[in-house]
């Protein structure tokens, strides 16, 4: 993240000094399997932190961790949520913290991963495969989320249990086969999908909203479009629902 901060600050973002600080930590025992982020305190006495669950491992392949830390750290969750905290004096408490809309925040984090690919920061085939592998996982879990919660019938032409109705057991089998993740990770993630219906879908809907808002703003400004200025204005408006988000992003 230090490298990302140095390369992005002043070129694609303008980072306040206190936003530039973010810590990377090992997650405590009992955490869920997926990496996560916690926001800084209101006065930044506690910095933003990214957390890596070890799941008992002592060695970690890095091919998928590069894009994951763009998602969790900079320019992902940390950059958005720490910026909300930085400009909280211009926002309501709802906008800056308690009103966080998951699809907005997760959509920004997916946008951040895609942005780093667009800007050429995935420097070799291994890192880009990790990014694409994460995209495949997120596509698979949209299927799982919708199928389980609506108890839909799997299409008759599907090679996977054709004609059966989705159950958590089938979802675990499908997700395990299409996510390249170990069994303990799959089990932990499935628990999340069961307990937070629609969150997995919100990631992709949020990413679409951010991309649409950027494209609308780019078309509106033409050759004068300033991506850095757009990023900072977008990150300083606080939490919004997706319809309002697209409207506001399009006008920046």
PDB file of C-alpha atoms in Angstrom:
ATOM      1  CA  UNK A   1       0.000   0.000   0.000  1.00  0.00           C
ATOM      2  CA  UNK A   2       2.913   2.349   0.610  1.00  0.00           C
ATOM      3  CA  UNK A   3       3.830   2.030  -3.064  1.00  0.00           C
ATOM      4  CA  UNK A   4       0.241   2.632  -4.155  1.00  0.00           C
ATOM      5  CA  UNK A   5      -0.012   5.743  -1.979  1.00  0.00           C
ATOM      6  CA  UNK A   6       3.216   7.192  -3.341  1.00  0.00           C
ATOM      7  CA  UNK A   7       2.247   6.514  -6.956  1.00  0.00           C
ATOM      8  CA  UNK A   8      -1.376   7.638  -6.753  1.00  0.00           C
ATOM      9  CA  UNK A   9      -1.105  10.727  -4.544  1.00  0.00           C
ATOM     10  CA  UNK A  10      -0.818  13.837  -6.692  1.00  0.00           C
ATOM     11  CA  UNK A  11      -1.512  11.947  -9.930  1.00  0.00           C
ATOM     12  CA  UNK A  12      -4.921  10.319  -9.607  1.00  0.00           C
ATOM     13  CA  UNK A  13      -5.877  11.457  -6.086  1.00  0.00           C
ATOM     14  CA  UNK A  14      -5.003  14.204  -3.598  1.00  0.00           C
ATOM     15  CA  UNK A  15      -4.520  12.620  -0.200  1.00  0.00           C
ATOM     16  CA  UNK A  16      -4.549  14.490   3.081  1.00  0.00           C
ATOM     17  CA  UNK A  17      -1.605  13.568   5.294  1.00  0.00           C
ATOM     18  CA  UNK A  18      -3.755  11.756   7.833  1.00  0.00           C
ATOM     19  CA  UNK A  19      -5.461   9.751   5.072  1.00  0.00           C
ATOM     20  CA  UNK A  20      -2.059   8.545   3.895  1.00  0.00           C
ATOM     21  CA  UNK A  21      -1.640   6.454   7.053  1.00  0.00           C
ATOM     22  CA  UNK A  22      -3.085   2.940   6.970  1.00  0.00           C
ATOM     23  CA  UNK A  23      -1.924  -0.166   8.832  1.00  0.00           C
ATOM     24  CA  UNK A  24      -1.883  -3.804   7.718  1.00  0.00           C
ATOM     25  CA  UNK A  25      -2.668  -6.325  10.460  1.00  0.00           C
ATOM     26  CA  UNK A  26      -3.102 -10.045  10.980  1.00  0.00           C
ATOM     27  CA  UNK A  27      -6.755 -10.697  11.843  1.00  0.00           C
ATOM     28  CA  UNK A  28      -7.467 -12.130  15.302  1.00  0.00           C
ATOM     29  CA  UNK A  29      -8.458 -15.806  15.679  1.00  0.00           C
ATOM     30  CA  UNK A  30     -12.130 -16.422  14.998  1.00  0.00           C
ATOM     31  CA  UNK A  31     -12.354 -13.893  12.171  1.00  0.00           C
ATOM     32  CA  UNK A  32     -14.156 -14.703   8.954  1.00  0.00           C
ATOM     33  CA  UNK A  33     -11.970 -16.073   6.172  1.00  0.00           C
ATOM     34  CA  UNK A  34     -12.078 -13.046   3.865  1.00  0.00           C
ATOM     35  CA  UNK A  35      -9.761 -10.046   4.378  1.00  0.00           C
ATOM     36  CA  UNK A  36     -11.497  -6.925   5.671  1.00  0.00           C
ATOM     37  CA  UNK A  37     -11.011  -3.259   6.591  1.00  0.00           C
ATOM     38  CA  UNK A  38     -11.833  -1.123   9.629  1.00  0.00           C
ATOM     39  CA  UNK A  39     -12.185   2.655   9.369  1.00  0.00           C
ATOM     40  CA  UNK A  40     -10.127   5.182  11.333  1.00  0.00           C
ATOM     41  CA  UNK A  41     -11.552   6.805  14.431  1.00  0.00           C
ATOM     42  CA  UNK A  42     -13.142  10.223  13.984  1.00  0.00           C
ATOM     43  CA  UNK A  43      -9.970  11.999  15.138  1.00  0.00           C
ATOM     44  CA  UNK A  44      -7.638   9.575  13.311  1.00  0.00           C
ATOM     45  CA  UNK A  45      -5.986   8.589  16.603  1.00  0.00           C
ATOM     46  CA  UNK A  46      -6.729   5.041  15.457  1.00  0.00           C
ATOM     47  CA  UNK A  47      -5.762   4.701  11.786  1.00  0.00           C
ATOM     48  CA  UNK A  48      -7.605   2.746   9.140  1.00  0.00           C
ATOM     49  CA  UNK A  49      -6.521  -0.899   9.135  1.00  0.00           C
ATOM     50  CA  UNK A  50      -6.637  -3.797   6.715  1.00  0.00           C
ATOM     51  CA  UNK A  51      -6.870  -7.286   8.200  1.00  0.00           C
ATOM     52  CA  UNK A  52      -5.631 -10.606   6.807  1.00  0.00           C
ATOM     53  CA  UNK A  53      -7.102 -13.780   8.357  1.00  0.00           C
ATOM     54  CA  UNK A  54      -4.453 -16.523   8.366  1.00  0.00           C
ATOM     55  CA  UNK A  55      -6.787 -19.534   8.773  1.00  0.00           C
ATOM     56  CA  UNK A  56      -3.848 -21.355  10.353  1.00  0.00           C
ATOM     57  CA  UNK A  57      -1.512 -20.746   7.426  1.00  0.00           C
ATOM     58  CA  UNK A  58       2.048 -19.502   7.697  1.00  0.00           C
ATOM     59  CA  UNK A  59       2.768 -19.096   3.975  1.00  0.00           C
ATOM     60  CA  UNK A  60       0.660 -17.044   1.582  1.00  0.00           C
ATOM     61  CA  UNK A  61       0.645 -16.883  -2.229  1.00  0.00           C
ATOM     62  CA  UNK A  62       0.636 -13.233  -3.235  1.00  0.00           C
ATOM     63  CA  UNK A  63      -0.909 -13.519  -6.704  1.00  0.00           C
ATOM     64  CA  UNK A  64      -4.407 -12.689  -5.423  1.00  0.00           C
ATOM     65  CA  UNK A  65      -3.382 -10.463  -2.513  1.00  0.00           C
ATOM     66  CA  UNK A  66      -2.213  -7.550  -4.686  1.00  0.00           C
ATOM     67  CA  UNK A  67      -5.662  -6.739  -6.092  1.00  0.00           C
ATOM     68  CA  UNK A  68      -7.224  -7.697  -2.743  1.00  0.00           C
ATOM     69  CA  UNK A  69      -5.198  -4.972  -1.010  1.00  0.00           C
ATOM     70  CA  UNK A  70      -6.097  -2.474  -3.697  1.00  0.00           C
ATOM     71  CA  UNK A  71      -9.687  -3.404  -2.727  1.00  0.00           C
ATOM     72  CA  UNK A  72      -9.257  -3.266   1.048  1.00  0.00           C
ATOM     73  CA  UNK A  73      -6.649  -0.522   1.292  1.00  0.00           C
ATOM     74  CA  UNK A  74      -5.583   2.035  -1.299  1.00  0.00           C
ATOM     75  CA  UNK A  75      -7.325   3.083  -3.492  1.00  0.00           C
ATOM     76  CA  UNK A  76     -10.185   0.943  -2.139  1.00  0.00           C
ATOM     77  CA  UNK A  77     -11.965   0.932   1.200  1.00  0.00           C
ATOM     78  CA  UNK A  78      -9.377   2.927   3.091  1.00  0.00           C
ATOM     79  CA  UNK A  79      -9.233   5.754   0.606  1.00  0.00           C
ATOM     80  CA  UNK A  80     -13.017   6.107   0.481  1.00  0.00           C
ATOM     81  CA  UNK A  81     -13.888   5.648   4.145  1.00  0.00           C
ATOM     82  CA  UNK A  82     -10.919   7.596   5.501  1.00  0.00           C
ATOM     83  CA  UNK A  83     -11.764  10.445   3.137  1.00  0.00           C
ATOM     84  CA  UNK A  84     -15.335  10.460   4.466  1.00  0.00           C
ATOM     85  CA  UNK A  85     -13.871  10.759   7.957  1.00  0.00           C
ATOM     86  CA  UNK A  86     -11.482  13.508   6.817  1.00  0.00           C
ATOM     87  CA  UNK A  87     -14.302  15.649   5.382  1.00  0.00           C
ATOM     88  CA  UNK A  88     -16.859  14.693   8.053  1.00  0.00           C
ATOM     89  CA  UNK A  89     -17.212  18.353   9.061  1.00  0.00           C
ATOM     90  CA  UNK A  90     -18.859  18.972   5.681  1.00  0.00           C
ATOM     91  CA  UNK A  91     -21.156  15.946   5.952  1.00  0.00           C
ATOM     92  CA  UNK A  92     -23.861  14.689   8.248  1.00  0.00           C
ATOM     93  CA  UNK A  93     -22.923  11.893  10.635  1.00  0.00           C
ATOM     94  CA  UNK A  94     -25.189   9.669   8.556  1.00  0.00           C
ATOM     95  CA  UNK A  95     -23.239  10.446   5.372  1.00  0.00           C
ATOM     96  CA  UNK A  96     -19.839  10.069   7.013  1.00  0.00           C
ATOM     97  CA  UNK A  97     -20.306   6.892   9.021  1.00  0.00           C
ATOM     98  CA  UNK A  98     -23.515   5.298  10.296  1.00  0.00           C
ATOM     99  CA  UNK A  99     -25.364   5.541   6.980  1.00  0.00           C
ATOM    100  CA  UNK A 100     -22.839   3.550   4.993  1.00  0.00           C
ATOM    101  CA  UNK A 101     -24.480   1.839   2.005  1.00  0.00           C
ATOM    102  CA  UNK A 102     -22.728  -1.472   1.406  1.00  0.00           C
ATOM    103  CA  UNK A 103     -23.237  -1.425  -2.372  1.00  0.00           C
ATOM    104  CA  UNK A 104     -21.663   2.048  -2.557  1.00  0.00           C
ATOM    105  CA  UNK A 105     -18.583   1.084  -0.514  1.00  0.00           C
ATOM    106  CA  UNK A 106     -18.098  -2.358  -2.049  1.00  0.00           C
ATOM    107  CA  UNK A 107     -18.776  -0.937  -5.487  1.00  0.00           C
ATOM    108  CA  UNK A 108     -16.019   1.626  -4.965  1.00  0.00           C
ATOM    109  CA  UNK A 109     -13.637  -1.113  -3.842  1.00  0.00           C
ATOM    110  CA  UNK A 110     -14.316  -3.127  -7.009  1.00  0.00           C
ATOM    111  CA  UNK A 111     -13.945   0.063  -9.031  1.00  0.00           C
ATOM    112  CA  UNK A 112     -10.588   0.598  -7.301  1.00  0.00           C
ATOM    113  CA  UNK A 113      -9.372  -2.849  -8.348  1.00  0.00           C
ATOM    114  CA  UNK A 114     -10.457  -2.210 -11.932  1.00  0.00           C
ATOM    115  CA  UNK A 115      -8.854   1.250 -11.879  1.00  0.00           C
ATOM    116  CA  UNK A 116      -5.503  -0.190 -10.854  1.00  0.00           C
ATOM    117  CA  UNK A 117      -5.740  -2.636 -13.749  1.00  0.00           C
ATOM    118  CA  UNK A 118      -6.632   0.212 -16.115  1.00  0.00           C
ATOM    119  CA  UNK A 119      -3.661   2.251 -14.872  1.00  0.00           C
ATOM    120  CA  UNK A 120      -1.226  -0.649 -15.331  1.00  0.00           C
ATOM    121  CA  UNK A 121      -0.470  -1.375 -11.676  1.00  0.00           C
ATOM    122  CA  UNK A 122      -0.995  -5.128 -12.048  1.00  0.00           C
ATOM    123  CA  UNK A 123       2.572  -5.489 -13.159  1.00  0.00           C
ATOM    124  CA  UNK A 124       2.779  -9.108 -14.292  1.00  0.00           C
ATOM    125  CA  UNK A 125       0.612 -11.985 -15.471  1.00  0.00           C
ATOM    126  CA  UNK A 126       0.479 -13.503 -11.983  1.00  0.00           C
ATOM    127  CA  UNK A 127      -1.051 -10.370 -10.436  1.00  0.00           C
ATOM    128  CA  UNK A 128      -3.548  -9.972 -13.273  1.00  0.00           C
ATOM    129  CA  UNK A 129      -4.610 -13.603 -13.009  1.00  0.00           C
ATOM    130  CA  UNK A 130      -5.234 -12.978  -9.306  1.00  0.00           C
ATOM    131  CA  UNK A 131      -7.435  -9.995 -10.178  1.00  0.00           C
ATOM    132  CA  UNK A 132      -9.382 -11.994 -12.773  1.00  0.00           C
ATOM    133  CA  UNK A 133      -9.694 -14.941 -10.381  1.00  0.00           C
ATOM    134  CA  UNK A 134     -11.331 -12.618  -7.835  1.00  0.00           C
ATOM    135  CA  UNK A 135     -13.713 -11.399 -10.548  1.00  0.00           C
ATOM    136  CA  UNK A 136     -14.696 -14.998 -11.289  1.00  0.00           C
ATOM    137  CA  UNK A 137     -15.344 -15.633  -7.596  1.00  0.00           C
ATOM    138  CA  UNK A 138     -17.619 -12.594  -7.387  1.00  0.00           C
ATOM    139  CA  UNK A 139     -19.577 -13.696 -10.452  1.00  0.00           C
ATOM    140  CA  UNK A 140     -20.069 -17.150  -8.946  1.00  0.00           C
ATOM    141  CA  UNK A 141     -21.360 -15.799  -5.666  1.00  0.00           C
ATOM    142  CA  UNK A 142     -23.987 -13.658  -7.402  1.00  0.00           C
ATOM    143  CA  UNK A 143     -25.406 -16.907  -8.788  1.00  0.00           C
ATOM    144  CA  UNK A 144     -25.231 -18.515  -5.352  1.00  0.00           C
ATOM    145  CA  UNK A 145     -26.849 -15.563  -3.556  1.00  0.00           C
ATOM    146  CA  UNK A 146     -29.781 -15.246  -5.948  1.00  0.00           C
ATOM    147  CA  UNK A 147     -30.298 -18.992  -6.259  1.00  0.00           C
ATOM    148  CA  UNK A 148     -30.289 -19.769  -2.536  1.00  0.00           C
ATOM    149  CA  UNK A 149     -32.445 -16.926  -1.300  1.00  0.00           C
ATOM    150  CA  UNK A 150     -35.067 -17.270  -4.036  1.00  0.00           C
ATOM    151  CA  UNK A 151     -34.837 -21.075  -4.024  1.00  0.00           C
ATOM    152  CA  UNK A 152     -34.696 -21.008  -7.813  1.00  0.00           C
ATOM    153  CA  UNK A 153     -34.621 -24.065 -10.031  1.00  0.00           C
ATOM    154  CA  UNK A 154     -31.298 -24.696 -11.748  1.00  0.00           C
ATOM    155  CA  UNK A 155     -31.865 -24.576 -15.544  1.00  0.00           C
ATOM    156  CA  UNK A 156     -32.420 -27.930 -17.205  1.00  0.00           C
ATOM    157  CA  UNK A 157     -29.534 -27.315 -19.620  1.00  0.00           C
ATOM    158  CA  UNK A 158     -27.043 -26.635 -16.820  1.00  0.00           C
ATOM    159  CA  UNK A 159     -24.238 -29.175 -16.318  1.00  0.00           C
ATOM    160  CA  UNK A 160     -24.573 -28.560 -12.554  1.00  0.00           C
ATOM    161  CA  UNK A 161     -27.500 -30.443 -10.941  1.00  0.00           C
ATOM    162  CA  UNK A 162     -29.986 -29.589 -13.727  1.00  0.00           C
ATOM    163  CA  UNK A 163     -33.572 -29.164 -12.614  1.00  0.00           C
ATOM    164  CA  UNK A 164     -32.788 -29.150  -8.872  1.00  0.00           C
ATOM    165  CA  UNK A 165     -33.556 -26.218  -6.624  1.00  0.00           C
ATOM    166  CA  UNK A 166     -30.743 -24.253  -5.055  1.00  0.00           C
ATOM    167  CA  UNK A 167     -29.936 -25.149  -1.444  1.00  0.00           C
ATOM    168  CA  UNK A 168     -27.035 -24.103   0.803  1.00  0.00           C
ATOM    169  CA  UNK A 169     -25.481 -27.516   0.174  1.00  0.00           C
ATOM    170  CA  UNK A 170     -25.594 -27.074  -3.598  1.00  0.00           C
ATOM    171  CA  UNK A 171     -24.351 -23.507  -3.219  1.00  0.00           C
ATOM    172  CA  UNK A 172     -21.347 -24.711  -1.236  1.00  0.00           C
ATOM    173  CA  UNK A 173     -20.552 -27.304  -3.896  1.00  0.00           C
ATOM    174  CA  UNK A 174     -20.936 -24.801  -6.755  1.00  0.00           C
ATOM    175  CA  UNK A 175     -18.968 -22.035  -5.075  1.00  0.00           C
ATOM    176  CA  UNK A 176     -16.180 -24.426  -4.137  1.00  0.00           C
ATOM    177  CA  UNK A 177     -15.909 -25.625  -7.727  1.00  0.00           C
ATOM    178  CA  UNK A 178     -15.837 -22.128  -9.241  1.00  0.00           C
ATOM    179  CA  UNK A 179     -13.900 -19.981  -6.787  1.00  0.00           C
ATOM    180  CA  UNK A 180     -10.500 -21.742  -6.493  1.00  0.00           C
ATOM    181  CA  UNK A 181     -10.784 -21.260  -2.716  1.00  0.00           C
ATOM    182  CA  UNK A 182     -10.148 -23.867   0.028  1.00  0.00           C
ATOM    183  CA  UNK A 183     -13.026 -25.533   1.859  1.00  0.00           C
ATOM    184  CA  UNK A 184     -12.740 -23.454   5.059  1.00  0.00           C
ATOM    185  CA  UNK A 185     -12.892 -20.230   3.045  1.00  0.00           C
ATOM    186  CA  UNK A 186     -15.913 -21.482   1.085  1.00  0.00           C
ATOM    187  CA  UNK A 187     -17.740 -22.423   4.298  1.00  0.00           C
ATOM    188  CA  UNK A 188     -17.018 -19.051   5.897  1.00  0.00           C
ATOM    189  CA  UNK A 189     -18.128 -17.141   2.808  1.00  0.00           C
ATOM    190  CA  UNK A 190     -21.308 -19.179   2.458  1.00  0.00           C
ATOM    191  CA  UNK A 191     -22.234 -18.244   6.028  1.00  0.00           C
ATOM    192  CA  UNK A 192     -21.873 -14.590   5.036  1.00  0.00           C
ATOM    193  CA  UNK A 193     -24.070 -14.985   1.967  1.00  0.00           C
ATOM    194  CA  UNK A 194     -26.742 -16.761   4.006  1.00  0.00           C
ATOM    195  CA  UNK A 195     -26.806 -14.125   6.737  1.00  0.00           C
ATOM    196  CA  UNK A 196     -26.533 -10.998   4.542  1.00  0.00           C
ATOM    197  CA  UNK A 197     -28.844 -11.564   1.556  1.00  0.00           C
ATOM    198  CA  UNK A 198     -28.006  -9.403  -1.434  1.00  0.00           C
ATOM    199  CA  UNK A 199     -24.583  -8.217  -0.264  1.00  0.00           C
ATOM    200  CA  UNK A 200     -22.754 -10.238  -2.918  1.00  0.00           C
ATOM    201  CA  UNK A 201     -25.016  -8.720  -5.577  1.00  0.00           C
ATOM    202  CA  UNK A 202     -24.423  -5.236  -4.180  1.00  0.00           C
ATOM    203  CA  UNK A 203     -20.716  -5.436  -5.001  1.00  0.00           C
ATOM    204  CA  UNK A 204     -21.355  -5.705  -8.721  1.00  0.00           C
ATOM    205  CA  UNK A 205     -24.310  -3.307  -8.787  1.00  0.00           C
ATOM    206  CA  UNK A 206     -22.198  -0.766  -6.932  1.00  0.00           C
ATOM    207  CA  UNK A 207     -19.285  -1.170  -9.325  1.00  0.00           C
ATOM    208  CA  UNK A 208     -21.640  -0.610 -12.263  1.00  0.00           C
ATOM    209  CA  UNK A 209     -22.933   2.570 -10.609  1.00  0.00           C
ATOM    210  CA  UNK A 210     -19.421   3.978 -10.140  1.00  0.00           C
ATOM    211  CA  UNK A 211     -18.429   3.135 -13.724  1.00  0.00           C
ATOM    212  CA  UNK A 212     -21.643   4.605 -15.140  1.00  0.00           C
ATOM    213  CA  UNK A 213     -21.242   7.781 -13.112  1.00  0.00           C
ATOM    214  CA  UNK A 214     -17.657   8.193 -14.327  1.00  0.00           C
ATOM    215  CA  UNK A 215     -18.618   7.588 -17.938  1.00  0.00           C
ATOM    216  CA  UNK A 216     -21.481  10.076 -17.746  1.00  0.00           C
ATOM    217  CA  UNK A 217     -19.161  12.701 -16.240  1.00  0.00           C
ATOM    218  CA  UNK A 218     -16.521  11.985 -18.880  1.00  0.00           C
ATOM    219  CA  UNK A 219     -19.045  12.455 -21.687  1.00  0.00           C
ATOM    220  CA  UNK A 220     -20.357  15.630 -20.042  1.00  0.00           C
ATOM    221  CA  UNK A 221     -16.922  17.255 -19.828  1.00  0.00           C
ATOM    222  CA  UNK A 222     -15.351  15.820 -22.961  1.00  0.00           C
ATOM    223  CA  UNK A 223     -11.668  16.656 -23.338  1.00  0.00           C
ATOM    224  CA  UNK A 224     -11.684  18.735 -20.143  1.00  0.00           C
ATOM    225  CA  UNK A 225     -12.590  15.772 -17.918  1.00  0.00           C
ATOM    226  CA  UNK A 226     -10.176  15.647 -14.962  1.00  0.00           C
ATOM    227  CA  UNK A 227     -10.102  12.161 -13.441  1.00  0.00           C
ATOM    228  CA  UNK A 228      -8.206  13.241 -10.330  1.00  0.00           C
ATOM    229  CA  UNK A 229     -10.652  16.066  -9.577  1.00  0.00           C
ATOM    230  CA  UNK A 230     -13.563  13.711 -10.245  1.00  0.00           C
ATOM    231  CA  UNK A 231     -12.147  11.092  -7.882  1.00  0.00           C
ATOM    232  CA  UNK A 232     -11.724  13.538  -5.023  1.00  0.00           C
ATOM    233  CA  UNK A 233     -15.144  15.136  -5.473  1.00  0.00           C
ATOM    234  CA  UNK A 234     -16.713  11.680  -5.665  1.00  0.00           C
ATOM    235  CA  UNK A 235     -14.939  10.484  -2.519  1.00  0.00           C
ATOM    236  CA  UNK A 236     -15.929  13.583  -0.559  1.00  0.00           C
ATOM    237  CA  UNK A 237     -19.704  13.311  -0.877  1.00  0.00           C
ATOM    238  CA  UNK A 238     -20.222  10.607   1.727  1.00  0.00           C
ATOM    239  CA  UNK A 239     -22.532   7.632   1.565  1.00  0.00           C
ATOM    240  CA  UNK A 240     -25.337   7.610  -1.004  1.00  0.00           C
ATOM    241  CA  UNK A 241     -27.753   5.016  -2.338  1.00  0.00           C
ATOM    242  CA  UNK A 242     -27.002   3.841  -5.858  1.00  0.00           C
ATOM    243  CA  UNK A 243     -29.571   5.923  -7.754  1.00  0.00           C
ATOM    244  CA  UNK A 244     -28.430   9.104  -6.015  1.00  0.00           C
ATOM    245  CA  UNK A 245     -24.811   8.018  -6.419  1.00  0.00           C
ATOM    246  CA  UNK A 246     -25.108   7.767 -10.208  1.00  0.00           C
ATOM    247  CA  UNK A 247     -26.899  11.108 -10.399  1.00  0.00           C
ATOM    248  CA  UNK A 248     -24.261  12.883  -8.300  1.00  0.00           C
ATOM    249  CA  UNK A 249     -21.275  11.243  -9.969  1.00  0.00           C
ATOM    250  CA  UNK A 250     -22.637  12.147 -13.387  1.00  0.00           C
ATOM    251  CA  UNK A 251     -22.782  15.848 -12.447  1.00  0.00           C
ATOM    252  CA  UNK A 252     -19.261  16.138 -11.012  1.00  0.00           C
TER     253      UNK A 252
END
